XYZ file of C-alpha atoms in Angstrom:
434
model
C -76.349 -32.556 -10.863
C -76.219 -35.505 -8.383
C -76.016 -38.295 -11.392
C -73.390 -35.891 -12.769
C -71.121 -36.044 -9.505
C -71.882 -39.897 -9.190
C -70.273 -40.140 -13.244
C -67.576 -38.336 -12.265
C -66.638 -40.461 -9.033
C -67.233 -43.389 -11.082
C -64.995 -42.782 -14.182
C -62.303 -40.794 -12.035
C -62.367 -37.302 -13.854
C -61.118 -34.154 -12.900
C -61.453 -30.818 -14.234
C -64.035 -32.653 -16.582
C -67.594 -31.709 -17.694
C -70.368 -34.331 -17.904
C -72.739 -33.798 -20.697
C -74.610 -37.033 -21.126
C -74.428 -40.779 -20.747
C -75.959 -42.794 -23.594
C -75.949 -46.671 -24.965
C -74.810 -46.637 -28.638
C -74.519 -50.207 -30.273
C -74.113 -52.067 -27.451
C -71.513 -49.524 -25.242
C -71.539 -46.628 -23.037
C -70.667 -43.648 -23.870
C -69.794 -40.420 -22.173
C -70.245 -37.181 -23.725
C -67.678 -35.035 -22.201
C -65.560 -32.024 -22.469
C -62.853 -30.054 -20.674
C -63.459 -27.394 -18.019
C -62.912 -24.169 -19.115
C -59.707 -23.432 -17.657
C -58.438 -26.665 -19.455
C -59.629 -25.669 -22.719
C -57.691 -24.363 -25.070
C -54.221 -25.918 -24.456
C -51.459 -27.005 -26.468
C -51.616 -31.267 -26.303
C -47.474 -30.908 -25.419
C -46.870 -28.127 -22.787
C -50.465 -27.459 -21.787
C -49.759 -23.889 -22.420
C -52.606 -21.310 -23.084
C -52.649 -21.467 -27.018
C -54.982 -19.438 -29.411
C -57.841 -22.071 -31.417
C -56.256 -22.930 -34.918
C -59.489 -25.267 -35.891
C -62.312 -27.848 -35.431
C -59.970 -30.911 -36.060
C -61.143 -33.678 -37.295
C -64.600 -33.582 -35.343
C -65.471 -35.649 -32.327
C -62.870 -38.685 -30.843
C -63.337 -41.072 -28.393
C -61.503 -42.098 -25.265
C -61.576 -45.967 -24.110
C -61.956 -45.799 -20.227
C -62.642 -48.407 -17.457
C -65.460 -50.808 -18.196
C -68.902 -50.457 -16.162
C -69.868 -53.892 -15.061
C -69.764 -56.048 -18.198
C -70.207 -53.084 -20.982
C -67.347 -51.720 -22.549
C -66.873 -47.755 -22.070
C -65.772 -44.757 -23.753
C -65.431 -40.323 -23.354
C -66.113 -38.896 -26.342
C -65.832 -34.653 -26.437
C -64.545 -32.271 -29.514
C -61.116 -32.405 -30.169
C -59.993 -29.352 -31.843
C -56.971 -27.872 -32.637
C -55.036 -24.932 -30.895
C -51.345 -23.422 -32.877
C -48.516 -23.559 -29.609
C -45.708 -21.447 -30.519
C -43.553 -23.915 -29.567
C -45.058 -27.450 -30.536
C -47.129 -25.832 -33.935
C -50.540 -26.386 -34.655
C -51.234 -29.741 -32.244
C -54.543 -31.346 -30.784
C -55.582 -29.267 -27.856
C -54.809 -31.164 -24.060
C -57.898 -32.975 -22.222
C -57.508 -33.475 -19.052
C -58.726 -37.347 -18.687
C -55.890 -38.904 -21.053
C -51.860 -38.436 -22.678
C -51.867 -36.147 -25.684
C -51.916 -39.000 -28.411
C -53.618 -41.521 -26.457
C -56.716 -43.608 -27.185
C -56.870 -44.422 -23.588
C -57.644 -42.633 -20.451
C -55.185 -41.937 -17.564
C -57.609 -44.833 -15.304
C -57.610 -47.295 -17.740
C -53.702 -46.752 -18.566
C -52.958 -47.540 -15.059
C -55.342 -50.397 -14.184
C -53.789 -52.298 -17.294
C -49.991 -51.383 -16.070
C -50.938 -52.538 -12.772
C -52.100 -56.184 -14.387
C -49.766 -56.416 -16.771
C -46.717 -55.978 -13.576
C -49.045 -58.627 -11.666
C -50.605 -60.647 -13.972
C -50.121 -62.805 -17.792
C -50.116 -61.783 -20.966
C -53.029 -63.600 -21.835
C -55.343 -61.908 -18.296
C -54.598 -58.676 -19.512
C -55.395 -58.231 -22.769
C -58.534 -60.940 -22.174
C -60.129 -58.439 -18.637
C -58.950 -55.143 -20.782
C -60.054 -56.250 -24.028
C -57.556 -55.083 -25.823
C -54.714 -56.464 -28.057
C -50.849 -57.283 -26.443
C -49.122 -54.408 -28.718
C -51.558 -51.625 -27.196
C -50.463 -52.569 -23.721
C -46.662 -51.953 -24.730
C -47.839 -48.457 -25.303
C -49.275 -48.151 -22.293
C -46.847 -49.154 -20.667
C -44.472 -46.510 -21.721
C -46.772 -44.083 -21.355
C -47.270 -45.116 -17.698
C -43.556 -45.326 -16.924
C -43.013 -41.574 -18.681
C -45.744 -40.758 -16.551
C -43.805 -41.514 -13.627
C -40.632 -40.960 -14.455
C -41.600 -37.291 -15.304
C -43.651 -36.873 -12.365
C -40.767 -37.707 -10.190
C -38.288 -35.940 -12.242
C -36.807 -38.454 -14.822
C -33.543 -39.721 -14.911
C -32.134 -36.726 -13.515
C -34.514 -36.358 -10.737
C -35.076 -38.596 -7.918
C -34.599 -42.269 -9.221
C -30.907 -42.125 -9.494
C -30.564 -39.885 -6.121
C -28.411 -41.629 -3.102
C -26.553 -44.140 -5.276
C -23.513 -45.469 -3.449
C -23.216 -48.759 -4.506
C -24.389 -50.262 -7.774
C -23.795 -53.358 -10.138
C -23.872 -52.689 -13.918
C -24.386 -55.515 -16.191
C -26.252 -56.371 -19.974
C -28.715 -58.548 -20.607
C -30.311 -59.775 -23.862
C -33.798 -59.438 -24.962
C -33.551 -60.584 -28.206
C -31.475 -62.575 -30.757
C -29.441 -60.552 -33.126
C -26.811 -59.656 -30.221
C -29.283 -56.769 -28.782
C -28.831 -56.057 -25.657
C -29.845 -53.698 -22.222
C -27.402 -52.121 -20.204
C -28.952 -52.538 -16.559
C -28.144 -50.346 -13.427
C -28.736 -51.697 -10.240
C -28.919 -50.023 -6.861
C -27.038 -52.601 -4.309
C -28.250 -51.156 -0.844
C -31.971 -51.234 -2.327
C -32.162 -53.914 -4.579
C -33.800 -52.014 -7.328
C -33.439 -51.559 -10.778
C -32.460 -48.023 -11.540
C -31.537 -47.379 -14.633
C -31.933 -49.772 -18.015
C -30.983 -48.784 -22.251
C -30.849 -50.449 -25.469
C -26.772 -51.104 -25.921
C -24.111 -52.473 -24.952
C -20.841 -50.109 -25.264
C -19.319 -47.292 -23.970
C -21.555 -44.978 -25.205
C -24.149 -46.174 -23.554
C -23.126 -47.029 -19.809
C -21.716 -42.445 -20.774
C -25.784 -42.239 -20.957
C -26.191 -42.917 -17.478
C -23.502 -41.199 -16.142
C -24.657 -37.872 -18.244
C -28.055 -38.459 -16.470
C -26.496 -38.953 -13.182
C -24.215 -36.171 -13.213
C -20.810 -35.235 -12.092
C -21.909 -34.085 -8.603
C -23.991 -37.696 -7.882
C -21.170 -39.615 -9.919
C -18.595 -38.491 -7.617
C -21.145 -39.699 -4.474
C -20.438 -43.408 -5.828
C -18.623 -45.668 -4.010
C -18.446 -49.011 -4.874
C -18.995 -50.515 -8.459
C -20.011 -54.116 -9.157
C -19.509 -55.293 -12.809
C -18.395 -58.392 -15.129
C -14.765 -58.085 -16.799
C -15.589 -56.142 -20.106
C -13.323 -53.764 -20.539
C -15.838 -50.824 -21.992
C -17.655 -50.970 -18.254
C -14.046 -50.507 -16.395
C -12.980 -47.899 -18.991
C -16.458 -45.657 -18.290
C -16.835 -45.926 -15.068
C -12.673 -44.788 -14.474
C -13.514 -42.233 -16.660
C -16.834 -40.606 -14.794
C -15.920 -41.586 -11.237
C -12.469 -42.282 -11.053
C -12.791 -42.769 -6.832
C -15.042 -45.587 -6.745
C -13.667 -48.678 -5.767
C -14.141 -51.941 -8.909
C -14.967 -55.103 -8.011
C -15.070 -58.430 -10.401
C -17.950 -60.082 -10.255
C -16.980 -63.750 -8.517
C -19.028 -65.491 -10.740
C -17.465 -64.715 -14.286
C -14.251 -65.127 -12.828
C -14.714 -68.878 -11.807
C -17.117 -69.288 -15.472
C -13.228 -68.702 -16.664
C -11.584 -71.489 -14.770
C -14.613 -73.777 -15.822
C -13.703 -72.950 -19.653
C -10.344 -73.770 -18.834
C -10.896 -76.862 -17.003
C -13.515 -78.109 -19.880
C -10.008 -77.280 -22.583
C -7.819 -79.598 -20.426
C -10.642 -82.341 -20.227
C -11.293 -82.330 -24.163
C -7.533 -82.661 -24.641
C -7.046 -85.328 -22.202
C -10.420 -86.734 -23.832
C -9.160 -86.823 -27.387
C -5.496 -88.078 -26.588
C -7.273 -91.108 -24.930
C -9.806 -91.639 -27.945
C -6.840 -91.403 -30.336
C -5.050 -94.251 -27.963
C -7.889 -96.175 -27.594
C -10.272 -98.546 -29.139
C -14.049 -96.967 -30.326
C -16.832 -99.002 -31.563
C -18.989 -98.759 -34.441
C -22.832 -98.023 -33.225
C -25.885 -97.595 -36.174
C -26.174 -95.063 -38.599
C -26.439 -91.273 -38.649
C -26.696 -89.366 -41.754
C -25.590 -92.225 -43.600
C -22.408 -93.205 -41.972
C -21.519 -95.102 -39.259
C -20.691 -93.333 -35.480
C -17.595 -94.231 -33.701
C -18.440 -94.131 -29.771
C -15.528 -93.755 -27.409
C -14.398 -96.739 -25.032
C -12.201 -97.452 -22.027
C -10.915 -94.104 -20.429
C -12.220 -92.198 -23.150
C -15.909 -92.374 -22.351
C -14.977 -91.989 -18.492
C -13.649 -88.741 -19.023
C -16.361 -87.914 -21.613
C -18.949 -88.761 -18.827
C -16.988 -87.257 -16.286
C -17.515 -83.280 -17.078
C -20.364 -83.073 -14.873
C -18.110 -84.067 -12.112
C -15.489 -82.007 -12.602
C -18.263 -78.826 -13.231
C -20.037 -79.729 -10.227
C -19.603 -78.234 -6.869
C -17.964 -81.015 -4.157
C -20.796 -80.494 -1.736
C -23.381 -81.415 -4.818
C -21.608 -84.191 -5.964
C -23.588 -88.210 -6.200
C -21.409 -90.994 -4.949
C -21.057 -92.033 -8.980
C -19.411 -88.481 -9.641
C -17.200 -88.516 -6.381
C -15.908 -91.956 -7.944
C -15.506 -90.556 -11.442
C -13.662 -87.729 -9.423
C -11.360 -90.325 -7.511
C -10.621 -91.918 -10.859
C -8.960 -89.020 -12.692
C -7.125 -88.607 -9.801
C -5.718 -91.900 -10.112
C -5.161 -92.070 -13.825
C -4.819 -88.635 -15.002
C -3.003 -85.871 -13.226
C -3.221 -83.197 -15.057
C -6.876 -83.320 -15.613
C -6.950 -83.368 -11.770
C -4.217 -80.530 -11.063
C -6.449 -78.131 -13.353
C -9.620 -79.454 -11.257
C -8.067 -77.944 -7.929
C -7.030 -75.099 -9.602
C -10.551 -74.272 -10.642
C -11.931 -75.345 -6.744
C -8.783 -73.984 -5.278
C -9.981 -70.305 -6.923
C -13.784 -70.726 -6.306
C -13.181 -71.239 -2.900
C -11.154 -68.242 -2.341
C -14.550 -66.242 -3.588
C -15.522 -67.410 0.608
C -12.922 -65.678 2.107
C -12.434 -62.209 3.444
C -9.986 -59.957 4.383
C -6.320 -60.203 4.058
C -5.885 -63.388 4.065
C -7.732 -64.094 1.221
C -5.712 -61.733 -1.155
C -2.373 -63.442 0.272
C -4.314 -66.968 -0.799
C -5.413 -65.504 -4.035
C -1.592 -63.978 -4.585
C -0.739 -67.959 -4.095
C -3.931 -69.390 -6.545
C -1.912 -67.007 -9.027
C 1.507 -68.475 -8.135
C 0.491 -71.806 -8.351
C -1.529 -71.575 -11.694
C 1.512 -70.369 -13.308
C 3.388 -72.757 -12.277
C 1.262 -75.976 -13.086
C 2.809 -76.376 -16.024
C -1.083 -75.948 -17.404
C -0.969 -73.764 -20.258
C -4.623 -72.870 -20.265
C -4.270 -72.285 -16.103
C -1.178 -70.062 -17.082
C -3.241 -68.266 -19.672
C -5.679 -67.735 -17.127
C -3.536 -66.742 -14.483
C -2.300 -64.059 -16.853
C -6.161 -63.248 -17.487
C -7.152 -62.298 -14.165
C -3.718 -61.225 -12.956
C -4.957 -57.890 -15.587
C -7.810 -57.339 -12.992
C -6.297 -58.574 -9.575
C -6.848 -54.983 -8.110
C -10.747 -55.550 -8.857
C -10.488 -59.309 -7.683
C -8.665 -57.764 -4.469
C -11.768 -55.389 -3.997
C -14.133 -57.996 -4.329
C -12.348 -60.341 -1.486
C -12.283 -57.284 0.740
C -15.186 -55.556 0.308
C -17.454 -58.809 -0.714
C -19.700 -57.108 -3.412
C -20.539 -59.251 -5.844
C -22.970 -59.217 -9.402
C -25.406 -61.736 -7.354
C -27.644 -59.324 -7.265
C -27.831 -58.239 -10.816
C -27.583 -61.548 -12.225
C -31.065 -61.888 -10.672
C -32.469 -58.657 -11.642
C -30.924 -59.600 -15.189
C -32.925 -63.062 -14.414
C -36.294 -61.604 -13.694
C -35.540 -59.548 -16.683
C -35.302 -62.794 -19.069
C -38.767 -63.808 -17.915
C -39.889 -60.710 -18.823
C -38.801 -60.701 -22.299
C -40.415 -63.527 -22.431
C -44.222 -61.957 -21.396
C -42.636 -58.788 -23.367
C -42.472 -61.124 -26.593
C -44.851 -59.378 -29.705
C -43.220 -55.849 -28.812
C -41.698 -54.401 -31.592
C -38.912 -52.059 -29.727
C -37.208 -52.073 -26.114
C -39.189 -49.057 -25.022
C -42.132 -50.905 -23.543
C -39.652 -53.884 -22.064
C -37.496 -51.492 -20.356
C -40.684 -49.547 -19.141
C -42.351 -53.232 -17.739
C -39.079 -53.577 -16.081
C -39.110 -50.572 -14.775
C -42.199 -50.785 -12.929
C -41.557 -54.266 -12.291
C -38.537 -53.848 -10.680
C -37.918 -50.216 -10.113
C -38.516 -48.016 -7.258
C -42.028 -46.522 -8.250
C -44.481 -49.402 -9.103
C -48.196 -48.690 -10.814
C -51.051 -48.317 -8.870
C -54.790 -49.121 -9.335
C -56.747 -46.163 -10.045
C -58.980 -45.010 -7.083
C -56.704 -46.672 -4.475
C -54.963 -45.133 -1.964
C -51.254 -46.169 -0.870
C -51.222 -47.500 3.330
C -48.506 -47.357 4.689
């Protein structure tokens, strides 16, 4: 009875019935089998279910090695008929109906595979990269059912959040990501990018916590503004800073490709070598200034080398439109540092004197923001920005990255999850201090 308990301790079972421990071509296995108020369950619900048959005979379980020697539980594994769920494998107490794994090796390799590479995990687990995907949505339904799924706890006391996409792989596929501001978690993460989607997590929030939000953080695209007026009308938008100056930038580049080619067309180019069997023609003269000036003009002032701050003085000198649209795109980042009144009265002016310039692609974008100025407003009062969620999106990429070899989102969005989420995996047989 005493080696008994000491099996038990060691492999982490409950409700579970030691029969033997034996060596069988070079592992250990562990006859066991369910106690009897666990027998005789359906695999789904775990309801009481009358037998149906033997199954398929005896299974095994892959559980936590013992020193260097790989592990397994093997028991019976018949089959009970649930009323609800049909005639199913009958529920065992040490692993997820369907699983080869049990519930301690499941979370030791979620807990490495948060924490560790690729490479560690499936090296110390011994098993391959696509079996750890699995696991790793089985962990994160684990969890996410334990503390009451999408409806339950994760998504309670959201006031303000940041929604955003991200892709995880080429082909346009994309997540929509939810992020809690006042926390810094990720909350809530899909496969899609549209409307129906972002409606998703609003169903799972629910009218009484979607009227609790406050605040909403987001890029431009129209299907985000169009949800979230539809599901909570009173929260106040804001633009996210960053997209809105990305806009200027792409207007600025337009104006210095025009003023680029109209001084290649005036000027002389020279003939250099041979590529794909005809000559190139390299700019000269102002030309290749203002093709080498971009980085100057993309640059923040404060980051600038003396070289660029040159370049910089030079278009000043010699071409003033170029330089007009270059202090309309500093003129509207720095308004992003301001607060308060004053800097919707300066960003009121920025729109003024854009349309004014005589710029059409500063007019155009003038026009462009002036369609969100009420977000824009709410950004320079209440100063919440996407900065947040452009770095959960960020941590996100690297993951896709370890996540490469998985053949659906499930098992990225779970890693991300308990990456980045509120609940994270823990090592089996630890306790949490606090």
């Amino acid at each position: 009875m005493a080696l008994v308990s000491l099996f038990r301790g060691l492999l982490g079972l409950e409700h579970t019935a030691i029969e033997n421990a034996r060596l069988d071509g070079g592992v250990l296995v562990i006859d066991v089998r369910p106690m009897a108020r666990q027998r005789g369950r359906c695999g789904h619900c775990r309801r009481p279910c009358p037998g149906y048959d033997a199954g398929a005979g005896r299974r095994r379980w892959r559980t936590l090695d013992h020193g260097a020697t790989m592990t397994f539980l093997e028991a019976d594994a018949p089959r009970v008929q649930c009323r609800e769920h049909g005639v199913n494998v009958a529920h065992v107490p040490w692993a997820v109906h369907g699983a080869g794994h049990t519930h301690t090796f499941d979370a030791q390799a979620a807990w490495l595979a948060v924490r560790t590479s690729k490479s560690a995990v499936s090296e110390l687990m011994r098993i391959a990269w696509r079996s750890v995907g699995s696991i790793l949505d089985r962990v994160w339904q684990q969890i996410d059912t334990t503390t009451g799924g999408p409806t339950g706890a994760r998504l309670d006391g959201l006031r303000r959040i940041g929604i955003d996409e991200v892709s995880y792989r080429r082909g346009q596929l994309y997540l929509t990501v939810v992020v809690d501001h006042d926390t810094g978690h990720l909350v809530w993460a899909e496969p899609g990018r549209d409307r129906a989607t972002l409606r998703r997590f609003f169903d799972d929030l629910g009218p009484e916590r979607s009227v609790q939000i406050t605040h909403v953080s987001a890029d431009s695209a129209s299907w985000i503004g169009e949800v979230v007026t539809e599901r909570c009308p009173q929260a106040v938008q804001c633009a996210d800073p960053f997209h809105v100056v990305k806009w200027a930038n792409d207007a600025l580049g337009t104006v210095r490709a025009a003023a680029w080619r109209e001084a290649r067309a005036a000027g002389a180019t020279r003939k250099n070598g041979r590529e794909q069997g005809r000559q190139r023609r390299d700019s000269t003269g102002a030309a290749r200034q203002l093709r080498e000036a971009r980085y100057a003009l993309w640059r923040n002032p404060e980051d600038l080398t003396d070289r660029q701050q040159q370049r910089l003085a030079w278009i000043a000198a010699t071409h003033p439109r170029l330089w007009e649209a270059y202090r309309l795109k500093e003129g509207l980042r720095a308004l992003f540092r301001m607060h308060g009144p004053d800097a919707i009265d300066a960003f009121r002016e920025w729109l003024a004197w854009a349309r004014a310039s005589g710029i059409e692609e500063f007019a155009h974008l003038a026009t462009r923001i002036e369609a969100i100025a009420a977000r824009v407003e709410a950004t320079l009062t209440h100063r919440l920005t996407n900065a947040l969620v452009e770095s959960v999106n960020t941590k996100i990429r690297l993951l896709t990255r370890i996540a490469f070899g998985f053949h659906t989102p499930r098992p990225l969005i779970a890693l991300a999850m308990l990456s980045l989420g509120t609940h994270r995996p823990q090592l089996p047989g630890r306790t949490t201090h606090t």
